[in-house]
PDB file of C-alpha atoms in Angstrom:
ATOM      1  CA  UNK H   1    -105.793  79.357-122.829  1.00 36.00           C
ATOM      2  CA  UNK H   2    -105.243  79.801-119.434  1.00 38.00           C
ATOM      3  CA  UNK H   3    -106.371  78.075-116.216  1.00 35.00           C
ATOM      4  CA  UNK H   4    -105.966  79.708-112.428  1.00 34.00           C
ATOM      5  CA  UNK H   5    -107.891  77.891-109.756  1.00 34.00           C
ATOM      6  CA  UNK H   6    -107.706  78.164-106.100  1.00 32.00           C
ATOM      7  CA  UNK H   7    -109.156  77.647-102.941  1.00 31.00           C
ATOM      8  CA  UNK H   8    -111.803  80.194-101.943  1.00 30.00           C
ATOM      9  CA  UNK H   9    -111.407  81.035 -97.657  1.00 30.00           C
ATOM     10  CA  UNK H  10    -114.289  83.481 -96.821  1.00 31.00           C
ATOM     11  CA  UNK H  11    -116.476  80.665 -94.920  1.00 33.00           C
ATOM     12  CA  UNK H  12    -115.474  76.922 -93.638  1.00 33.00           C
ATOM     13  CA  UNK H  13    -117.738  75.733 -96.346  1.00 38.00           C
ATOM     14  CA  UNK H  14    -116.266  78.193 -98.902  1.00 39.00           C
ATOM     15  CA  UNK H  15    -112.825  76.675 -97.939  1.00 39.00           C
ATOM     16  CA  UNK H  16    -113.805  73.097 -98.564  1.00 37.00           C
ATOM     17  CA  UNK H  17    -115.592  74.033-101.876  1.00 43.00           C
ATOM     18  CA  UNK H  18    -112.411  75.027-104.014  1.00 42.00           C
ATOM     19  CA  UNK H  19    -109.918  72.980-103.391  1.00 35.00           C
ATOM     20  CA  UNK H  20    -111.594  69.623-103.974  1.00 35.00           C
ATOM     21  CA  UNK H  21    -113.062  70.809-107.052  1.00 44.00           C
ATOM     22  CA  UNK H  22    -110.172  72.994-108.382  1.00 42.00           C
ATOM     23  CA  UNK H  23    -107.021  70.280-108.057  1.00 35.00           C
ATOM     24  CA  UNK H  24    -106.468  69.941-111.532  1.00 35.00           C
ATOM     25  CA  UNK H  25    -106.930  73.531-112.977  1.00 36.00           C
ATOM     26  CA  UNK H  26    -104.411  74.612-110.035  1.00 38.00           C
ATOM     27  CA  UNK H  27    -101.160  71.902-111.292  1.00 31.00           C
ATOM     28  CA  UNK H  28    -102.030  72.985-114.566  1.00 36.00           C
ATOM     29  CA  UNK H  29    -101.860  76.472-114.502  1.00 38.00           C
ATOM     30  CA  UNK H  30     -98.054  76.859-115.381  1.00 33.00           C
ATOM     31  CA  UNK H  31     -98.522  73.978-118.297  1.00 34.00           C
ATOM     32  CA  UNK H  32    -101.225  76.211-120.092  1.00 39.00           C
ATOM     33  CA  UNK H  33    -100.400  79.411-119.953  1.00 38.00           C
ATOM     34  CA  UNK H  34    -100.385  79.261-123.542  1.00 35.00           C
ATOM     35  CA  UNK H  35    -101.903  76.625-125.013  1.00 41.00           C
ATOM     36  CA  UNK H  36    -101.314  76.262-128.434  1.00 38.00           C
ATOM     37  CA  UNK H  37     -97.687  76.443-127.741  1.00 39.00           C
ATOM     38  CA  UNK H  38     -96.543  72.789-128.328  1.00 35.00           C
ATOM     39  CA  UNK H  39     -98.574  72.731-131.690  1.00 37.00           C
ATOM     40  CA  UNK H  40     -96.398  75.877-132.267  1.00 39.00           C
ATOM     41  CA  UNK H  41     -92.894  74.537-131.960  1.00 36.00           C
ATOM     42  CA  UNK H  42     -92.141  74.453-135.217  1.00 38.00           C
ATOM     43  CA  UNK H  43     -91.043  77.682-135.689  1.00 45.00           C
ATOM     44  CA  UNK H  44     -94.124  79.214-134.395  1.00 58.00           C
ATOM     45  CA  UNK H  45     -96.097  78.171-137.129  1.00 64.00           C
ATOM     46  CA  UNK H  46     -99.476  80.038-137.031  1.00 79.00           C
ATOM     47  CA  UNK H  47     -98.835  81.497-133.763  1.00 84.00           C
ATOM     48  CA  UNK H  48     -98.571  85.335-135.430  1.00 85.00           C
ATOM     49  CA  UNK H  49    -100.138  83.833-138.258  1.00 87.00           C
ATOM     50  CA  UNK H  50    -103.727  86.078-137.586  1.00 91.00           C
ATOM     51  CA  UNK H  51    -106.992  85.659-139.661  1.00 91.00           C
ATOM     52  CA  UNK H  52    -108.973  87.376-141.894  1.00 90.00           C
ATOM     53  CA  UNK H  53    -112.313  87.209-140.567  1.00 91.00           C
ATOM     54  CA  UNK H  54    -113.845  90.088-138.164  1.00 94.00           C
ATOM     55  CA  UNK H  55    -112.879  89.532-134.949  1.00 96.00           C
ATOM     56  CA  UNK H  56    -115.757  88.037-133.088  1.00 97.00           C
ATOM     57  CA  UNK H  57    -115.676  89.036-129.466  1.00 98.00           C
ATOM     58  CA  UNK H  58    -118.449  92.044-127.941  1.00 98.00           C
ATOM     59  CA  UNK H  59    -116.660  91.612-124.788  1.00 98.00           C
ATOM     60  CA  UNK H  60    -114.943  88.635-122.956  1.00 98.00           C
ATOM     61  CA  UNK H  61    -115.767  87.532-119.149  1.00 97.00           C
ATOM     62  CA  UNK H  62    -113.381  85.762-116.833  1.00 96.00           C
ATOM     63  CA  UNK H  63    -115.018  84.974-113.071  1.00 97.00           C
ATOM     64  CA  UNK H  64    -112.827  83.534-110.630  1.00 95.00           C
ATOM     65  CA  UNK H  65    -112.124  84.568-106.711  1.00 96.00           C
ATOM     66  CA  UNK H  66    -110.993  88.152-106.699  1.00 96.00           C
ATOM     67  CA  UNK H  67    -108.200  86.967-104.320  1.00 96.00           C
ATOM     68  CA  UNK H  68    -106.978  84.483-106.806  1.00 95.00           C
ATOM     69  CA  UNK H  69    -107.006  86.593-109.561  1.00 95.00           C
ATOM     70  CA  UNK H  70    -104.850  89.058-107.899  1.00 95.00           C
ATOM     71  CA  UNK H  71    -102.677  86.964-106.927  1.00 96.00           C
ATOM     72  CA  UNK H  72    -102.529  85.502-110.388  1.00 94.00           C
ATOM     73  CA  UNK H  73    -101.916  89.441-111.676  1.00 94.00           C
ATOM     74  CA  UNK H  74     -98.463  89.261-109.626  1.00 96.00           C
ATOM     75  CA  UNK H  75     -97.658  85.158-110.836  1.00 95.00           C
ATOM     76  CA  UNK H  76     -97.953  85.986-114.452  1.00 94.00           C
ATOM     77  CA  UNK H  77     -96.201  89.260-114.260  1.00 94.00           C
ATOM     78  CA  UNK H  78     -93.165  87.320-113.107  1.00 95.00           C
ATOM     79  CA  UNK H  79     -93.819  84.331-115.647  1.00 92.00           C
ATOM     80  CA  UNK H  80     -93.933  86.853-118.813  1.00 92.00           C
ATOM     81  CA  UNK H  81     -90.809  88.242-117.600  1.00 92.00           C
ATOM     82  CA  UNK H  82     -89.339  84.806-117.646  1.00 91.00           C
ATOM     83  CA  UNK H  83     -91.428  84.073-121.123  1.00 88.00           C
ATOM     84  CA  UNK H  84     -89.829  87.610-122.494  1.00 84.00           C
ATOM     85  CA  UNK H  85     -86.071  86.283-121.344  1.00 86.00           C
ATOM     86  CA  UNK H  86     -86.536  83.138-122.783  1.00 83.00           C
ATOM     87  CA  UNK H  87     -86.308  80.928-119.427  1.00 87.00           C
ATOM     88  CA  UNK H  88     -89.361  79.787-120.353  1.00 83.00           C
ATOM     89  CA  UNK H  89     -90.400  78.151-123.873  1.00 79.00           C
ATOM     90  CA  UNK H  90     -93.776  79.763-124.690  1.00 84.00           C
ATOM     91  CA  UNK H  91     -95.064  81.066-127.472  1.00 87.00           C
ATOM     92  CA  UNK H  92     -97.137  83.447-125.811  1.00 91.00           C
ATOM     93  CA  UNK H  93     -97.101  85.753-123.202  1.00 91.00           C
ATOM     94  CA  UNK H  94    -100.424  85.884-120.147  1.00 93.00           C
ATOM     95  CA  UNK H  95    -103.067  87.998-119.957  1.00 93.00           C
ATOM     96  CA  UNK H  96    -103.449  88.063-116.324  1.00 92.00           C
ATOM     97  CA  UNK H  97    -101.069  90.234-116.032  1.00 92.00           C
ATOM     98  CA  UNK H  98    -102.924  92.970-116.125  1.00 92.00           C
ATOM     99  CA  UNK H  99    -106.425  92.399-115.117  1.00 93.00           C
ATOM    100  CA  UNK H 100    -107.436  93.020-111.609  1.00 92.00           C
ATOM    101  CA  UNK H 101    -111.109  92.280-111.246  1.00 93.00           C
ATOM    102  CA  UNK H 102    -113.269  95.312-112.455  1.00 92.00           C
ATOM    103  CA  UNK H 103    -115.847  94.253-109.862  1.00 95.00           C
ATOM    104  CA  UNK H 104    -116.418  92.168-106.739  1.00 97.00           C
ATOM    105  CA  UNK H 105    -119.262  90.247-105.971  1.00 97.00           C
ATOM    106  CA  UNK H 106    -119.895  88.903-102.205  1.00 96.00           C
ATOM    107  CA  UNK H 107    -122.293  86.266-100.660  1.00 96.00           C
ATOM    108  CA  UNK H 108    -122.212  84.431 -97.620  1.00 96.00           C
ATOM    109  CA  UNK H 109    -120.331  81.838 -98.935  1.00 94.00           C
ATOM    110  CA  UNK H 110    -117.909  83.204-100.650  1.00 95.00           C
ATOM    111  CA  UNK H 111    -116.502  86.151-102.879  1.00 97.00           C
ATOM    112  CA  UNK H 112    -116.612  86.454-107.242  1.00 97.00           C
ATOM    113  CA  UNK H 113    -114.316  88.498-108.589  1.00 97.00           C
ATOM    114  CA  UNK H 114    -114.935  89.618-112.476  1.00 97.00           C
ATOM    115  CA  UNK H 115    -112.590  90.398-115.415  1.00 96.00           C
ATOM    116  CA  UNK H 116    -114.168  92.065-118.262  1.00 96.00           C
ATOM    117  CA  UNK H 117    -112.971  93.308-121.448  1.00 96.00           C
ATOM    118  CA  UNK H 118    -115.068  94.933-124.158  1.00 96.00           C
ATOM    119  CA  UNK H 119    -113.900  95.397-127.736  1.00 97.00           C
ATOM    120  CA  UNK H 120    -114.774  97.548-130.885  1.00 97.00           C
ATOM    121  CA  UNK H 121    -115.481  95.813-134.011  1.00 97.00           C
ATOM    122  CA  UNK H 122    -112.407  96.103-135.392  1.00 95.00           C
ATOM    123  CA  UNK H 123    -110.750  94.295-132.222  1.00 95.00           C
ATOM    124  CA  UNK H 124    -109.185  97.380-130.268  1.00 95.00           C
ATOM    125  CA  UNK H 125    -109.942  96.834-126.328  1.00 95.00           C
ATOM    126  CA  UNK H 126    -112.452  99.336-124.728  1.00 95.00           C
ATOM    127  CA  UNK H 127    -111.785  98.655-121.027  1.00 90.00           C
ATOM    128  CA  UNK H 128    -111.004 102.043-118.917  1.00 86.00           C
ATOM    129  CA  UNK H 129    -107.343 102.074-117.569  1.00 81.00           C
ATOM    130  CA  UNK H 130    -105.903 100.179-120.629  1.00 80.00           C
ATOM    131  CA  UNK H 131    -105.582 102.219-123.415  1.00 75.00           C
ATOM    132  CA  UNK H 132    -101.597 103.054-122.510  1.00 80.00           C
ATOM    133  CA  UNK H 133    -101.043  99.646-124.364  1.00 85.00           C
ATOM    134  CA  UNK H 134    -102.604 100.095-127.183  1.00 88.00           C
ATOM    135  CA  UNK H 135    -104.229  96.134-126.912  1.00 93.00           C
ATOM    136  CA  UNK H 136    -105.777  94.940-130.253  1.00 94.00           C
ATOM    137  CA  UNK H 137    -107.628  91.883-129.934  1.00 95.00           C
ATOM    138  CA  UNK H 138    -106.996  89.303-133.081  1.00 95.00           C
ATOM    139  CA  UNK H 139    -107.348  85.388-133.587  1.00 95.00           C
ATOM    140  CA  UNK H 140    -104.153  83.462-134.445  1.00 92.00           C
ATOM    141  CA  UNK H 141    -104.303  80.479-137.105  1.00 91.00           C
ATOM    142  CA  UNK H 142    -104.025  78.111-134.267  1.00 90.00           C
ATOM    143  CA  UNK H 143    -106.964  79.592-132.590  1.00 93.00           C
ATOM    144  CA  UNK H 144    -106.243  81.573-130.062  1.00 94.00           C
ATOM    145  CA  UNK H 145    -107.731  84.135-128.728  1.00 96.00           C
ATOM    146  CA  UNK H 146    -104.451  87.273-127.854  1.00 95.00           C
ATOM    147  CA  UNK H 147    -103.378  90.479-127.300  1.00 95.00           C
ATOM    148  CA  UNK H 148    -101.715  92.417-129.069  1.00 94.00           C
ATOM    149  CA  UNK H 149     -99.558  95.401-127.663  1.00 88.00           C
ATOM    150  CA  UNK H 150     -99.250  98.534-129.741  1.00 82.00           C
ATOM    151  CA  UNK H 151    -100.982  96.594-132.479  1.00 73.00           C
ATOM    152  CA  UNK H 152     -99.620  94.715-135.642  1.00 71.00           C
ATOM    153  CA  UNK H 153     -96.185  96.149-135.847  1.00 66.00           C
ATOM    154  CA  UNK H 154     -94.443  95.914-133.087  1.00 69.00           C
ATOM    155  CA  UNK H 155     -92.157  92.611-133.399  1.00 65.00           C
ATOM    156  CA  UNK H 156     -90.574  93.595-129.563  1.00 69.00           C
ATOM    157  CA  UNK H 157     -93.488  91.975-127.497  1.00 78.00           C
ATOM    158  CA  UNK H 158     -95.255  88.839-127.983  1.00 86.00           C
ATOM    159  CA  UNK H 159     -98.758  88.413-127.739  1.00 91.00           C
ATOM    160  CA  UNK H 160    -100.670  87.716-124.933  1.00 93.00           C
ATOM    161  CA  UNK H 161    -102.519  84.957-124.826  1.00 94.00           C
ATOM    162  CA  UNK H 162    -106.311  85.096-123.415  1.00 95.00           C
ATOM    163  CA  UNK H 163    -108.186  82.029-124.584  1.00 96.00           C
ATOM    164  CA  UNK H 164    -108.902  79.819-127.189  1.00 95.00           C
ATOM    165  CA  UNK H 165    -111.526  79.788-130.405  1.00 96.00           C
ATOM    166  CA  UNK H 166    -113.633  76.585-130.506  1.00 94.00           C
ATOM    167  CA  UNK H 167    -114.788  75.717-133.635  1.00 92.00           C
ATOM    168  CA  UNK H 168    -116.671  72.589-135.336  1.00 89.00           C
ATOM    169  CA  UNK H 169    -117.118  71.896-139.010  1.00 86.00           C
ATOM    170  CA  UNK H 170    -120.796  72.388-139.498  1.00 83.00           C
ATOM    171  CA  UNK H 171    -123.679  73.675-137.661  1.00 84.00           C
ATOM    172  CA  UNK H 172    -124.259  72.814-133.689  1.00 89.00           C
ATOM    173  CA  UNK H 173    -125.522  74.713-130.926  1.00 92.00           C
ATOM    174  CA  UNK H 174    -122.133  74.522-128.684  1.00 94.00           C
ATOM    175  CA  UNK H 175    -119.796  75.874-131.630  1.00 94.00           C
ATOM    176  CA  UNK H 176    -118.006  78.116-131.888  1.00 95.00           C
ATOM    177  CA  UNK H 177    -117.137  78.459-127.913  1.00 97.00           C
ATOM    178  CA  UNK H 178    -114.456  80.616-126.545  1.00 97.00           C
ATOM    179  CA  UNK H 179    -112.565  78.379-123.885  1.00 96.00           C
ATOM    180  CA  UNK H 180    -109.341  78.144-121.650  1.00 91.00           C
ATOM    181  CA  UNK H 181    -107.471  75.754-120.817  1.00 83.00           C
ATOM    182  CA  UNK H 182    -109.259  73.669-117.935  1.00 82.00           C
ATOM    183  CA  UNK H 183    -111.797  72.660-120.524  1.00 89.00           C
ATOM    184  CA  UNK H 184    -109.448  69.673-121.847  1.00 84.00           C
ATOM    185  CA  UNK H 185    -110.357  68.247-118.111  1.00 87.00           C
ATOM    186  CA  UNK H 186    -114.167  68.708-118.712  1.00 90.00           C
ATOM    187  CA  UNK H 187    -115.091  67.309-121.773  1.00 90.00           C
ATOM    188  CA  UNK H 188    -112.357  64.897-122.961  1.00 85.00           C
ATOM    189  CA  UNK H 189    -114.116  62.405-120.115  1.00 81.00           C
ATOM    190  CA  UNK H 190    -117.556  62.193-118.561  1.00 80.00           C
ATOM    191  CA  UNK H 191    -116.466  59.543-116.388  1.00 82.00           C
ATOM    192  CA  UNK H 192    -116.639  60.934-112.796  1.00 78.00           C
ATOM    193  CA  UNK H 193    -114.151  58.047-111.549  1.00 83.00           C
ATOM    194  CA  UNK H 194    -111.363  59.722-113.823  1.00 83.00           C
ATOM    195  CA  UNK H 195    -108.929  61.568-111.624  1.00 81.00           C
ATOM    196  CA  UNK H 196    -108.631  64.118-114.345  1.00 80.00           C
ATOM    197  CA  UNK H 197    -112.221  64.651-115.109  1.00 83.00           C
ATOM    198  CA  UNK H 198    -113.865  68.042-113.448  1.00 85.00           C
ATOM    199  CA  UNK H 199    -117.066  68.504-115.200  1.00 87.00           C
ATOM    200  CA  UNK H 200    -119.744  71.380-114.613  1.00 92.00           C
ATOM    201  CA  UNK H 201    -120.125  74.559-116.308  1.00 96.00           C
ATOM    202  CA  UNK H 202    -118.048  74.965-118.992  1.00 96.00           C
ATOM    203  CA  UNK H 203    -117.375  76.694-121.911  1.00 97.00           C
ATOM    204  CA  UNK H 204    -120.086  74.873-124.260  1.00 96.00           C
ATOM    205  CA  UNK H 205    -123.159  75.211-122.061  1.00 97.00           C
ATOM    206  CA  UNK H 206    -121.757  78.893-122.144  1.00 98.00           C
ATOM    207  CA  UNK H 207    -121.799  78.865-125.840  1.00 97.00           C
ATOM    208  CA  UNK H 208    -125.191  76.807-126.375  1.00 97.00           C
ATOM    209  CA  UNK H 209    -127.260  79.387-123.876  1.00 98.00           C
ATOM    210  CA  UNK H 210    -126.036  81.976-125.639  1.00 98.00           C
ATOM    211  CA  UNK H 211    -127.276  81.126-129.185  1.00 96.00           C
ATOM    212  CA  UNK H 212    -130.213  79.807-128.359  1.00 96.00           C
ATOM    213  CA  UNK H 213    -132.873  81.779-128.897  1.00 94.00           C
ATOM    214  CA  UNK H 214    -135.165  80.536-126.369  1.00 95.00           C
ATOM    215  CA  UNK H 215    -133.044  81.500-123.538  1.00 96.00           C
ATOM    216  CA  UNK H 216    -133.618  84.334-122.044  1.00 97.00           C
ATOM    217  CA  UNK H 217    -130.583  84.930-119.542  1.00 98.00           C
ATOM    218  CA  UNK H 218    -127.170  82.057-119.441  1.00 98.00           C
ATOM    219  CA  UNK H 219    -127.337  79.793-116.318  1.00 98.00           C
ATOM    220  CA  UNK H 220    -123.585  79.670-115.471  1.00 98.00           C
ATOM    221  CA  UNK H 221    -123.888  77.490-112.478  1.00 97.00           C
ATOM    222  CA  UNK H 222    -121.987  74.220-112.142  1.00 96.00           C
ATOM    223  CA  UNK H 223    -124.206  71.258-110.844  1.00 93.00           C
ATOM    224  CA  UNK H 224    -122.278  68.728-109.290  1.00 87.00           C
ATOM    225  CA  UNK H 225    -124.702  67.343-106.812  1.00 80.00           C
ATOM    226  CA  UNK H 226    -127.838  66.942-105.401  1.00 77.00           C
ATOM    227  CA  UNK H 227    -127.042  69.864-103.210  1.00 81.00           C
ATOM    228  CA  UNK H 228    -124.481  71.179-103.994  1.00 89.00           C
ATOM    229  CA  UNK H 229    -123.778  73.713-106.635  1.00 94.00           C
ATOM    230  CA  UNK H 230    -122.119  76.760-107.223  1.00 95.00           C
ATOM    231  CA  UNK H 231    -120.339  79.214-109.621  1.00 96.00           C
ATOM    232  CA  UNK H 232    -116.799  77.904-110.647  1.00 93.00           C
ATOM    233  CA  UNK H 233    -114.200  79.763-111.824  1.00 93.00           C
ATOM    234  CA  UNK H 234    -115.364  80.088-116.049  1.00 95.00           C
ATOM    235  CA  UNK H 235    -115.078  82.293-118.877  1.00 97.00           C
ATOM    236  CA  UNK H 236    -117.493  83.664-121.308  1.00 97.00           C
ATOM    237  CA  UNK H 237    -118.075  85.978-124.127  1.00 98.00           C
ATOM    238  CA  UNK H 238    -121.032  87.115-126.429  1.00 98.00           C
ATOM    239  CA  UNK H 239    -120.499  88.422-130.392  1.00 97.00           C
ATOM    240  CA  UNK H 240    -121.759  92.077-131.985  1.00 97.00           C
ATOM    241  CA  UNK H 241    -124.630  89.595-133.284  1.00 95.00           C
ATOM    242  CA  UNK H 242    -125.803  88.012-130.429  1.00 95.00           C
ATOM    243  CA  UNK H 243    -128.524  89.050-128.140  1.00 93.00           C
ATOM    244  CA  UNK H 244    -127.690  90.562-125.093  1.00 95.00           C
ATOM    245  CA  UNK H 245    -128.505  88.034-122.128  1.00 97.00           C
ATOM    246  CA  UNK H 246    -127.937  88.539-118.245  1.00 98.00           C
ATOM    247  CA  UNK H 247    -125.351  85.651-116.913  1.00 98.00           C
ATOM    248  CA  UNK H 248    -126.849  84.310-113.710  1.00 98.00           C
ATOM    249  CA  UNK H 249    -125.345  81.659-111.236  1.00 98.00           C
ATOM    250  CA  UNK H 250    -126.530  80.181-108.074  1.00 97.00           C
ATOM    251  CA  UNK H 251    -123.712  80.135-105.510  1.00 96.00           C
ATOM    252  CA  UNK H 252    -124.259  77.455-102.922  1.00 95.00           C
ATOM    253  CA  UNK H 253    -127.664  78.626-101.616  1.00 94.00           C
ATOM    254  CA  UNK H 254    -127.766  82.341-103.244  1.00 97.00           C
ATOM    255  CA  UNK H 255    -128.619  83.251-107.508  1.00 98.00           C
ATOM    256  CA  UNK H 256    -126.845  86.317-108.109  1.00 98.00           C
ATOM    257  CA  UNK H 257    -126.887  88.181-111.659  1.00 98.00           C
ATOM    258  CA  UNK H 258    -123.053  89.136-112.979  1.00 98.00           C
ATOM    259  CA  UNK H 259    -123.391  90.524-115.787  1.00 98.00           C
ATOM    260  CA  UNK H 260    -125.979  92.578-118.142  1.00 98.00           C
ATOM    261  CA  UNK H 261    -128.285  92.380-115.715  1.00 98.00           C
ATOM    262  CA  UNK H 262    -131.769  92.872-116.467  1.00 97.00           C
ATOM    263  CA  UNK H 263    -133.518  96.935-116.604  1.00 95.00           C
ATOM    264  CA  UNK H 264    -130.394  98.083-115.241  1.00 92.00           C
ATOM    265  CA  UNK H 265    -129.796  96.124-112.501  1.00 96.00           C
ATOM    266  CA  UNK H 266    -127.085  96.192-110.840  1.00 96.00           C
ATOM    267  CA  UNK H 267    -124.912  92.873-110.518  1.00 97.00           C
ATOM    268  CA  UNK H 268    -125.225  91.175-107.346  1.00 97.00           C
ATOM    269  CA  UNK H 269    -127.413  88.934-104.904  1.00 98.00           C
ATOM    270  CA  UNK H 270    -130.825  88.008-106.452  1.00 98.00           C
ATOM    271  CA  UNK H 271    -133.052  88.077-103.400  1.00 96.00           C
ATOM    272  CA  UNK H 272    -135.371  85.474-104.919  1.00 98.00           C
ATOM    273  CA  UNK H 273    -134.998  83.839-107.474  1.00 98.00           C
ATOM    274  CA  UNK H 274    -138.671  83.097-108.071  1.00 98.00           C
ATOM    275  CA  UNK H 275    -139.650  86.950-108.075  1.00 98.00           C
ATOM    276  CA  UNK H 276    -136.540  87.828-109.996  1.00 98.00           C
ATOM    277  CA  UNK H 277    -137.856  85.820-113.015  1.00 98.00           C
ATOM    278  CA  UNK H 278    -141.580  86.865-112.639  1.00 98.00           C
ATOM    279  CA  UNK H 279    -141.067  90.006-112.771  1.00 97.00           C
ATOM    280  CA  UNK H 280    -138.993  89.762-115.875  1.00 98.00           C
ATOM    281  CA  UNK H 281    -141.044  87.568-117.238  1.00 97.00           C
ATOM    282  CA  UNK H 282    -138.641  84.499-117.588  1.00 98.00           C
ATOM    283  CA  UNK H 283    -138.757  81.124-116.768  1.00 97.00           C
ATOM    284  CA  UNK H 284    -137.219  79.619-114.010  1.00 98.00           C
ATOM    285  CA  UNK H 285    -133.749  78.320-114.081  1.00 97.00           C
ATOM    286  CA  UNK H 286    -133.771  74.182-114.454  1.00 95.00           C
ATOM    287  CA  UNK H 287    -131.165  72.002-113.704  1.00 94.00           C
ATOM    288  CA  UNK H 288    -129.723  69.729-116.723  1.00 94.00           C
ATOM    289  CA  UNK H 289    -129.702  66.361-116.892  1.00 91.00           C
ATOM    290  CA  UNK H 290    -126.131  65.992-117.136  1.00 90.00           C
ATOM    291  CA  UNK H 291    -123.452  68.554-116.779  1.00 91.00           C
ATOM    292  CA  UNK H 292    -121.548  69.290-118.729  1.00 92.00           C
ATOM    293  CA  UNK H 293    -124.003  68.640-121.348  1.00 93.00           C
ATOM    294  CA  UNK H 294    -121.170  68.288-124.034  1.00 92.00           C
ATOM    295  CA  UNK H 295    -119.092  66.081-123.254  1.00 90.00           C
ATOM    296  CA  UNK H 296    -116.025  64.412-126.393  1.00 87.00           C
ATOM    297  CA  UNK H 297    -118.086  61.120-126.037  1.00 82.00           C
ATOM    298  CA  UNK H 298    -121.739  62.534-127.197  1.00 80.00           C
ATOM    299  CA  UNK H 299    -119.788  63.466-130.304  1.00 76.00           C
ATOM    300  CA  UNK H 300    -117.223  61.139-131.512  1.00 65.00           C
ATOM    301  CA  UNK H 301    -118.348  61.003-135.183  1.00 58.00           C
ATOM    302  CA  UNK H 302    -118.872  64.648-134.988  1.00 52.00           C
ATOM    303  CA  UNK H 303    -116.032  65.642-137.887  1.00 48.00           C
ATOM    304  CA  UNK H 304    -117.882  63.197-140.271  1.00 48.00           C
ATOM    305  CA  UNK H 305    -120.694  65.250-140.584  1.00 44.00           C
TER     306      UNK H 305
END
């Protein structure tokens, strides 16, 4: 689970945008580069403990200001180094080490940069320019989400850690959710008075839009106010079962499609929105009435069931 926020600087608006809203991802970014690790002290229980089950994952989707990421490519290089000598006490290694973004998306307000990774069915990552590591995809016992370099056997590099696997006992529309680790500051709270609470888009409205049915495409964009919204830095997936969807956002005044666009599309700008979804016949995209729309409190009784 890993968090990287900064402050976007294409536009004076842009500027202003990021850093109020990405404070706490930022400070935490060193504390979770691999969460999971504190419940794996002891010993590293679980941590290359790896299930049974087929791995889940049709590809994975990290969006996030191209600049940031990046710069996050050269920070985590130097942090697994540091991981690998043991100056620092993780269990895992990050990622975003290697991961530029495959593809840049610009508006007027402001730049998205994408990370995607696509997987076979047996967990072995697809993604041109990466097959010199041999990366196998696998869940750990603890429930995350890692890497694997030259698969199973090779006891010289640790994982690399790339998210977490959400899970709830029983059936509901939110689980399972593949998540980093900014989501502790979204749904633990829905009080917007808590310093630590970010709300928005997060990994559960991710996770609900995808299974339901009656969605046609996953609205990714985080509603904070009246007017103002926009697409914060998130992650996403879909399964070998689930039915392909576009991922659309609205970026402060522009909808842009990023992924699996419609008929081909290309990813970018949606010139209008209200043509866009005519002429695939979809409905238009409505706001919630609370975002996130999952938050800890909705559910506290929710390992009873």
């Amino acid at each position: 689970m890993r968090s990287s926020d900064s402050a976007m600087s294409v536009t004076p608006l842009s500027s202003m945008i990021m850093p109020i809203r990405s404070l706490i991802p930022l400070l935490a970014i060193v504390a979770s580069v691999a969460n999971g690790a504190a419940r794996a002290a002891d010993g590293h229980s679980g941590a290359y403990e790896f299930s049974s089950r087929p791995w889940p994952l049709r590809y994975f989707l990290y969006i996030q200001d191209p600049d940031v990421i990046r710069a996050m490519n050269i920070k985590t290089a130097e942090w697994n180094v540091r991981v690998e000598k043991g100056l620092e006490n993780h269990v895992y290694r990050d990622y975003e080490e290697f991961f530029p973004p495959e593809r840049t998306i610009e508006t007027p307000d402001g730049k998205l940069g994408i990370v995607l990774m696509t997987f076979s069915k047996t967990g072995i990552l697809l993604t041109p320019g990466f097959n010199r590591f041999n990366f196998t995809a696998v869940v750990s016992n603890i429930g995350n989400l890692v890497l694997l370099k030259n698969g199973f056997n090779d006891k010289n590099n640790k994982p690399y850690n790339f998210a977490n696997w959400w899970e709830l006992p029983g059936s509901h529309i939110m689980s399972p959710a593949v998540c980093d680790g900014t989501e502790g500051y979204r749904y633990k709270t829905d009080n917007p008075k808590d310093t630590n609470y970010v709300g928005g888009f997060g990994c559960r409205e991710w996770s609900a839009q995808l299974q339901d049915d009656d969605r046609p495409y996953i609205d990714v964009t985080s509603y904070w106010e009246a007017d103002f919204v926009i697409i914060d830095r998130l992650v996403g997936w879909s399964g070998f079962d689930s039915k392909p969807k576009p991922v659309i956002g609205k970026y402060v005044k522009n909808w842009v499609c990023l992924h699996e666009c419609p008929n081909g599309e290309e990813p970018g700008i949606i010139s209008n929105i209200e043509e866009w979804t005519k002429k695939h016949g979809f409905p238009m995209p409505v706001r919630p009435k609370r975002q996130p729309e999952f938050p800890d409190s909705m559910f506290k009784d929710i390992y009873e069931e």
